[in-house]
Each structure stands twice: as structure tokens, then as C-alpha cells.
Amino acid sequence: ERRVALVFTAPYIGIPSVSTSLSLSHQRENERAFGLTKNGIDLTFTWRPRRLFGMSVSGAIENNRIGVLGSESYEQLLEDTTDLRLRQLLRVPEGTSTLVATEVTASVDFRDSPFTPTKGFYATVTAEYARTLRPAEIERDGERIVFDSNHFRLLGTFNGYIPIGEKLVFATQLRLGRVVHLNSESKTYPNRQFFLGGVDTVRGYLQDSMVPQDLAEAIQDGLVDNTAAVVQGGDSFMVLRGELRFPIFGDIGGGAFVDLGNTWIDTGGRPFQSGGLNPFELRPTAGLGLRINTPVGPIAFDYGILLLRRTYLNSISEPFGSFHFSIGLF
């Protein structure tokens, strides 16, 4: 097993306020049930004339090769894997595939501090075009199966901070994402799907454990087994969060929060169809947290509780609550 990464950066390339970076990566993972080889190249140009505004353009190419060991199928492996690290490794199609992607990101930052903001707002919008140069092809039971991707991935994040008196701050965040396919045969490349749950999305859920709404409805109707929901991401999502931050003593503070969010698999060509993103189907969670302020941002301990559990799903997908640790807050 090995992980090799080389990163070259140039803070100035002759154009004012423009920097660039080039990264090369290679990874080999040997697991009991599968083997994975990943290679990638990423070139990024960043333009930041002022702290208030920034834009970046990047191009990337990645090659992934995954082989399942033993007689277990790739689908069965996905269903049986509950370890988060293994689930993240399995976010590539079976076989060998090569993906090229171009991404443009723009951001505005009117916060009074990037680490512990108390007023202002921050917004970032990302658009990515991704396509498989070499689709993943496998043969199973005499049938040729091809996995091909040709889609746009759109993502927006909007944060706002409102001071209340001299000591309280109300922080809010809205995040939206959507994958748009450009032909009927396209499927979302697995590591481009949206996975909800965890400290950066909905804190009542474990990391990346939320089951998409349309898949949950299919499980409720008995169309699929509950275990199939363990590693499923979505093609659209919405997250709405609010948090009241208050001091306790010295550099120790607290936070009371409500996180709402959901994801959907609603793109054509998939087993389950739905009406798409619906803000009235957001899953509600709430909780409390402890913050310890440091020069590079707060250290946060949060515990979120599911306010409306889907009891027909398993306890991994719908726990009573979840504990989270992070450095930094939205």
C-alpha cells in the first residue's frame, strides 16, 4: 500500500494577484475484499485581487481501477460495508475508468473574521463539468456493463452572521447542490454525488450516513432492502442550518443549533424517480455544542439529535443522535 503526493505552488506567475498550483497523486489500497489504485493530476489557477473576492479555475484528470476479490459482487460489497473509510474508498465505479473535470469557483467574503466571524456574510458558488474519457466496462454473467458519466455539478454555499447585543451571534447557512446530466446514458461518478450527515452538513446524523429521501421511500415500500442504503449518495441536496453562539467563560463558548437537510437521487436513468429537491422534506435535527476559541478558529464538540426519525430504516442510518468533533465552524 502506498500514498504519494507531489504539490508544486507558484504564488506569482507574472499576472497580478494570480497564483497557481499543480498536484500529482498516486494511491494504492489493499483491502480484504477489494483492491484500489488511483492516479490524479490537478492544475489550479487562483485569482484573488482582494480578500473580499476570489476566483479559481482548475482542470483535473483521475484514473481509478478497482477490483473485487473473491466471489462477492461489487453491489454486495457496497451493501455489506459499514466502515466509513472503506465506504469513501468505494466511491468509484467497478472496473477501470478515467474522468476529466473542469471546475470554476467564485467567492465573496464580507465577514469581519475568517476564523470567528461575528457579522457579515460569505458566499461561494462552484460549477464543475465532468466526463469519463474511458468508461468503466465489466462483463457479468455474459452481459457487458458500461458506466459512463457526462454531467455538470453545481454547488452553492451562503453563510450569514448576525450579532445580537454585545455577546450573542446568530450564524446561518444555506447549501444547495445539483448534478445535471447531459445525456440519457450518463450516471453520476460516485465521488461527485452529495453525501449528507456529519459536522459540515446535518449534525444529527453520523458522517455521510443520511439515506436519500426517494431511496428511503423505496425501502419503506419494500422495494429494496434496508442494507442497500448504507453507502448511497444523492444527485441533489439542500441544507439549512442555524446556530446561536454565546460565551460561557473566557475562551469557552457554547452553541445551540438546528440543522435541516435532505438529499435525493432524482436524476433520470436510476431505479427510483421522484419530484426532485423539495424543501418541505428536509430532515430536522437539533443539538448543543461546546466551543474552545483558538488563534486559528474554535475547537468544537457537538451533539445533535434527530427530531423526526425514520424508524423503518436501520439504526446506523437513523440513530437517536450523533457526537461530532471539528476544528472550525461554518
Tab-separated table of C-alpha atoms in Angstrom, residues 2-174:
chain	number	residue	atom	x	y	z
A	2	ARG	CA	1.174	3.496	-0.684
A	3	ARG	CA	0.107	7.121	-0.956
A	4	VAL	CA	2.347	9.506	-2.882
A	5	ALA	CA	1.602	13.193	-3.447
A	6	LEU	CA	3.671	15.924	-5.074
A	7	VAL	CA	2.454	19.533	-4.958
A	8	PHE	CA	4.091	22.469	-6.732
A	9	THR	CA	2.908	26.002	-5.963
A	10	ALA	CA	3.759	29.369	-7.503
A	11	PRO	CA	2.423	32.378	-5.585
A	12	TYR	CA	3.173	34.656	-8.542
A	13	ILE	CA	3.229	33.796	-12.261
A	14	GLY	CA	3.653	37.266	-13.771
A	15	ILE	CA	-0.046	38.206	-13.611
A	16	PRO	CA	-1.076	40.404	-10.667
A	17	SER	CA	-2.956	38.576	-7.871
A	18	VAL	CA	-2.813	35.200	-9.718
A	19	SER	CA	-1.236	32.088	-8.211
A	20	THR	CA	-1.135	28.510	-9.420
A	21	SER	CA	-0.624	25.005	-8.086
A	22	LEU	CA	-0.003	21.610	-9.665
A	23	SER	CA	-0.606	18.397	-7.751
A	24	LEU	CA	0.224	14.814	-8.696
A	25	SER	CA	-1.100	11.901	-6.664
A	26	HIS	CA	-0.902	8.115	-6.588
A	27	GLN	CA	-2.660	5.789	-4.179
A	28	ARG	CA	-2.869	2.014	-3.737
A	29	GLU	CA	-5.192	0.413	-1.194
A	30	ASN	CA	-5.211	-3.341	-0.466
A	31	GLU	CA	-8.310	-4.354	1.477
A	32	ARG	CA	-9.610	-7.778	2.368
A	33	ALA	CA	-12.460	-7.627	-0.167
A	34	PHE	CA	-11.066	-5.316	-2.864
A	35	GLY	CA	-8.022	-3.532	-4.276
A	36	LEU	CA	-7.974	0.091	-5.442
A	37	THR	CA	-5.460	2.095	-7.492
A	38	LYS	CA	-5.946	5.846	-8.018
A	39	ASN	CA	-3.867	8.317	-10.031
A	40	GLY	CA	-4.603	12.018	-10.408
A	41	ILE	CA	-3.331	15.318	-11.825
A	42	ASP	CA	-4.796	18.692	-10.846
A	43	LEU	CA	-3.830	22.163	-12.125
A	44	THR	CA	-5.418	25.206	-10.455
A	45	PHE	CA	-5.187	28.952	-11.108
A	46	THR	CA	-6.446	31.299	-8.378
A	47	TRP	CA	-7.151	34.995	-8.763
A	48	ARG	CA	-7.633	36.987	-5.558
A	49	PRO	CA	-7.311	40.756	-6.093
A	50	ARG	CA	-8.617	41.387	-2.565
A	51	ARG	CA	-9.618	39.296	0.422
A	52	LEU	CA	-13.238	40.145	-0.303
A	53	PHE	CA	-13.312	38.387	-3.679
A	54	GLY	CA	-11.663	35.350	-5.214
A	55	MET	CA	-11.992	33.074	-8.230
A	56	SER	CA	-10.309	29.836	-9.212
A	57	VAL	CA	-10.241	27.668	-12.328
A	58	SER	CA	-8.956	24.112	-12.227
A	59	GLY	CA	-8.589	21.146	-14.519
A	60	ALA	CA	-8.157	17.601	-13.289
A	61	ILE	CA	-7.838	14.082	-14.611
A	62	GLU	CA	-8.171	10.987	-12.446
A	63	ASN	CA	-7.819	7.311	-13.226
A	64	ASN	CA	-9.385	4.724	-10.919
A	65	ARG	CA	-9.110	0.957	-11.016
A	66	ILE	CA	-10.946	-1.197	-8.509
A	67	GLY	CA	-11.071	-4.982	-8.401
A	68	VAL	CA	-13.273	-7.073	-6.138
A	69	LEU	CA	-11.570	-10.070	-4.540
A	70	GLY	CA	-13.345	-13.384	-4.059
A	71	SER	CA	-16.831	-14.291	-5.255
A	72	GLU	CA	-18.668	-11.323	-3.738
A	73	SER	CA	-20.169	-8.914	-6.270
A	74	TYR	CA	-19.408	-5.187	-6.223
A	75	GLU	CA	-23.042	-4.400	-5.345
A	76	GLN	CA	-22.962	-6.847	-2.433
A	77	LEU	CA	-19.690	-5.330	-1.251
A	78	LEU	CA	-21.281	-1.864	-1.206
A	79	GLU	CA	-24.246	-3.146	0.786
A	80	ASP	CA	-22.138	-5.021	3.352
A	81	THR	CA	-19.559	-2.284	4.010
A	82	THR	CA	-20.349	-0.082	7.014
A	83	ASP	CA	-16.862	1.306	7.784
A	84	LEU	CA	-16.728	4.983	6.737
A	85	ARG	CA	-13.150	4.798	5.437
A	86	LEU	CA	-13.963	1.838	3.180
A	87	ARG	CA	-17.180	3.471	2.001
A	88	GLN	CA	-15.219	6.547	0.918
A	89	LEU	CA	-12.700	4.375	-0.961
A	90	LEU	CA	-15.544	2.653	-2.813
A	91	ARG	CA	-16.809	5.901	-4.386
A	92	VAL	CA	-15.601	4.832	-7.839
A	93	PRO	CA	-17.295	2.604	-10.422
A	94	GLU	CA	-16.268	-1.038	-10.688
A	95	GLY	CA	-13.507	-1.702	-13.210
A	96	THR	CA	-11.167	0.917	-14.717
A	97	SER	CA	-12.320	4.453	-15.511
A	98	THR	CA	-10.746	7.799	-16.400
A	99	LEU	CA	-12.526	11.035	-15.506
A	100	VAL	CA	-11.639	14.562	-16.641
A	101	ALA	CA	-13.142	17.579	-14.892
A	102	THR	CA	-13.066	21.366	-15.172
A	103	GLU	CA	-14.189	23.471	-12.225
A	104	VAL	CA	-14.840	27.183	-11.724
A	105	THR	CA	-15.346	28.627	-8.230
A	106	ALA	CA	-16.163	32.210	-7.221
A	107	SER	CA	-16.436	33.542	-3.674
A	108	VAL	CA	-17.181	36.787	-1.823
A	109	ASP	CA	-16.206	37.318	1.789
A	110	PHE	CA	-17.617	40.172	3.875
A	111	ARG	CA	-17.031	38.552	7.279
A	112	ASP	CA	-15.242	40.526	9.958
A	113	SER	CA	-13.043	37.466	10.630
A	114	PRO	CA	-12.454	34.282	8.604
A	115	PHE	CA	-11.951	32.204	11.784
A	116	THR	CA	-14.519	33.501	14.305
A	117	PRO	CA	-16.957	35.727	12.384
A	118	THR	CA	-19.479	37.772	14.322
A	119	LYS	CA	-21.055	39.744	11.465
A	120	GLY	CA	-21.179	39.875	7.683
A	121	PHE	CA	-21.692	37.138	5.105
A	122	TYR	CA	-19.774	34.715	2.922
A	123	ALA	CA	-20.832	33.037	-0.316
A	124	THR	CA	-19.211	30.625	-2.737
A	125	VAL	CA	-20.540	29.114	-5.968
A	126	THR	CA	-18.947	26.202	-7.836
A	127	ALA	CA	-19.686	24.747	-11.260
A	128	GLU	CA	-17.910	21.605	-12.468
A	129	TYR	CA	-18.102	19.741	-15.745
A	130	ALA	CA	-17.032	16.093	-15.524
A	131	ARG	CA	-16.847	13.401	-18.172
A	132	THR	CA	-15.366	9.923	-18.390
A	133	LEU	CA	-12.780	9.667	-21.160
A	134	ARG	CA	-12.595	5.967	-20.513
A	135	PRO	CA	-15.844	4.493	-19.167
A	136	ALA	CA	-15.710	1.615	-16.712
A	137	GLU	CA	-16.590	-1.637	-18.532
A	138	ILE	CA	-17.119	-5.029	-16.930
A	139	GLU	CA	-18.703	-8.285	-18.007
A	140	ARG	CA	-21.029	-10.105	-15.651
A	141	ASP	CA	-22.974	-13.273	-16.474
A	142	GLY	CA	-22.254	-12.766	-20.157
A	143	GLU	CA	-23.567	-9.173	-20.094
A	144	ARG	CA	-21.419	-6.117	-20.853
A	145	ILE	CA	-22.000	-3.326	-18.319
A	146	VAL	CA	-20.729	0.197	-19.049
A	147	PHE	CA	-20.516	3.058	-16.530
A	148	ASP	CA	-20.289	6.452	-18.286
A	149	SER	CA	-20.508	9.981	-16.865
A	150	ASN	CA	-21.219	13.266	-18.636
A	151	HIS	CA	-22.620	15.869	-16.266
A	152	PHE	CA	-22.440	19.263	-14.611
A	153	ARG	CA	-22.185	19.538	-10.827
A	154	LEU	CA	-23.465	22.778	-9.281
A	155	LEU	CA	-22.913	23.768	-5.656
A	156	GLY	CA	-23.671	26.936	-3.695
A	157	THR	CA	-22.967	27.893	-0.074
A	158	PHE	CA	-24.255	31.062	1.620
A	159	ASN	CA	-23.352	31.972	5.224
A	160	GLY	CA	-24.648	34.896	7.272
A	161	TYR	CA	-23.705	36.201	10.732
A	162	ILE	CA	-25.918	38.498	12.792
A	163	PRO	CA	-24.722	39.988	16.114
A	164	ILE	CA	-27.342	40.066	18.868
A	165	GLY	CA	-26.347	42.540	21.526
A	166	GLU	CA	-22.688	42.514	22.517
A	167	LYS	CA	-22.128	38.800	23.164
A	168	LEU	CA	-24.503	36.689	21.081
A	169	VAL	CA	-24.098	35.778	17.412
A	170	PHE	CA	-26.648	34.032	15.213
A	171	ALA	CA	-24.996	32.123	12.359
A	172	THR	CA	-26.998	30.707	9.478
A	173	GLN	CA	-26.108	28.698	6.382
A	174	LEU	CA	-27.866	27.610	3.199
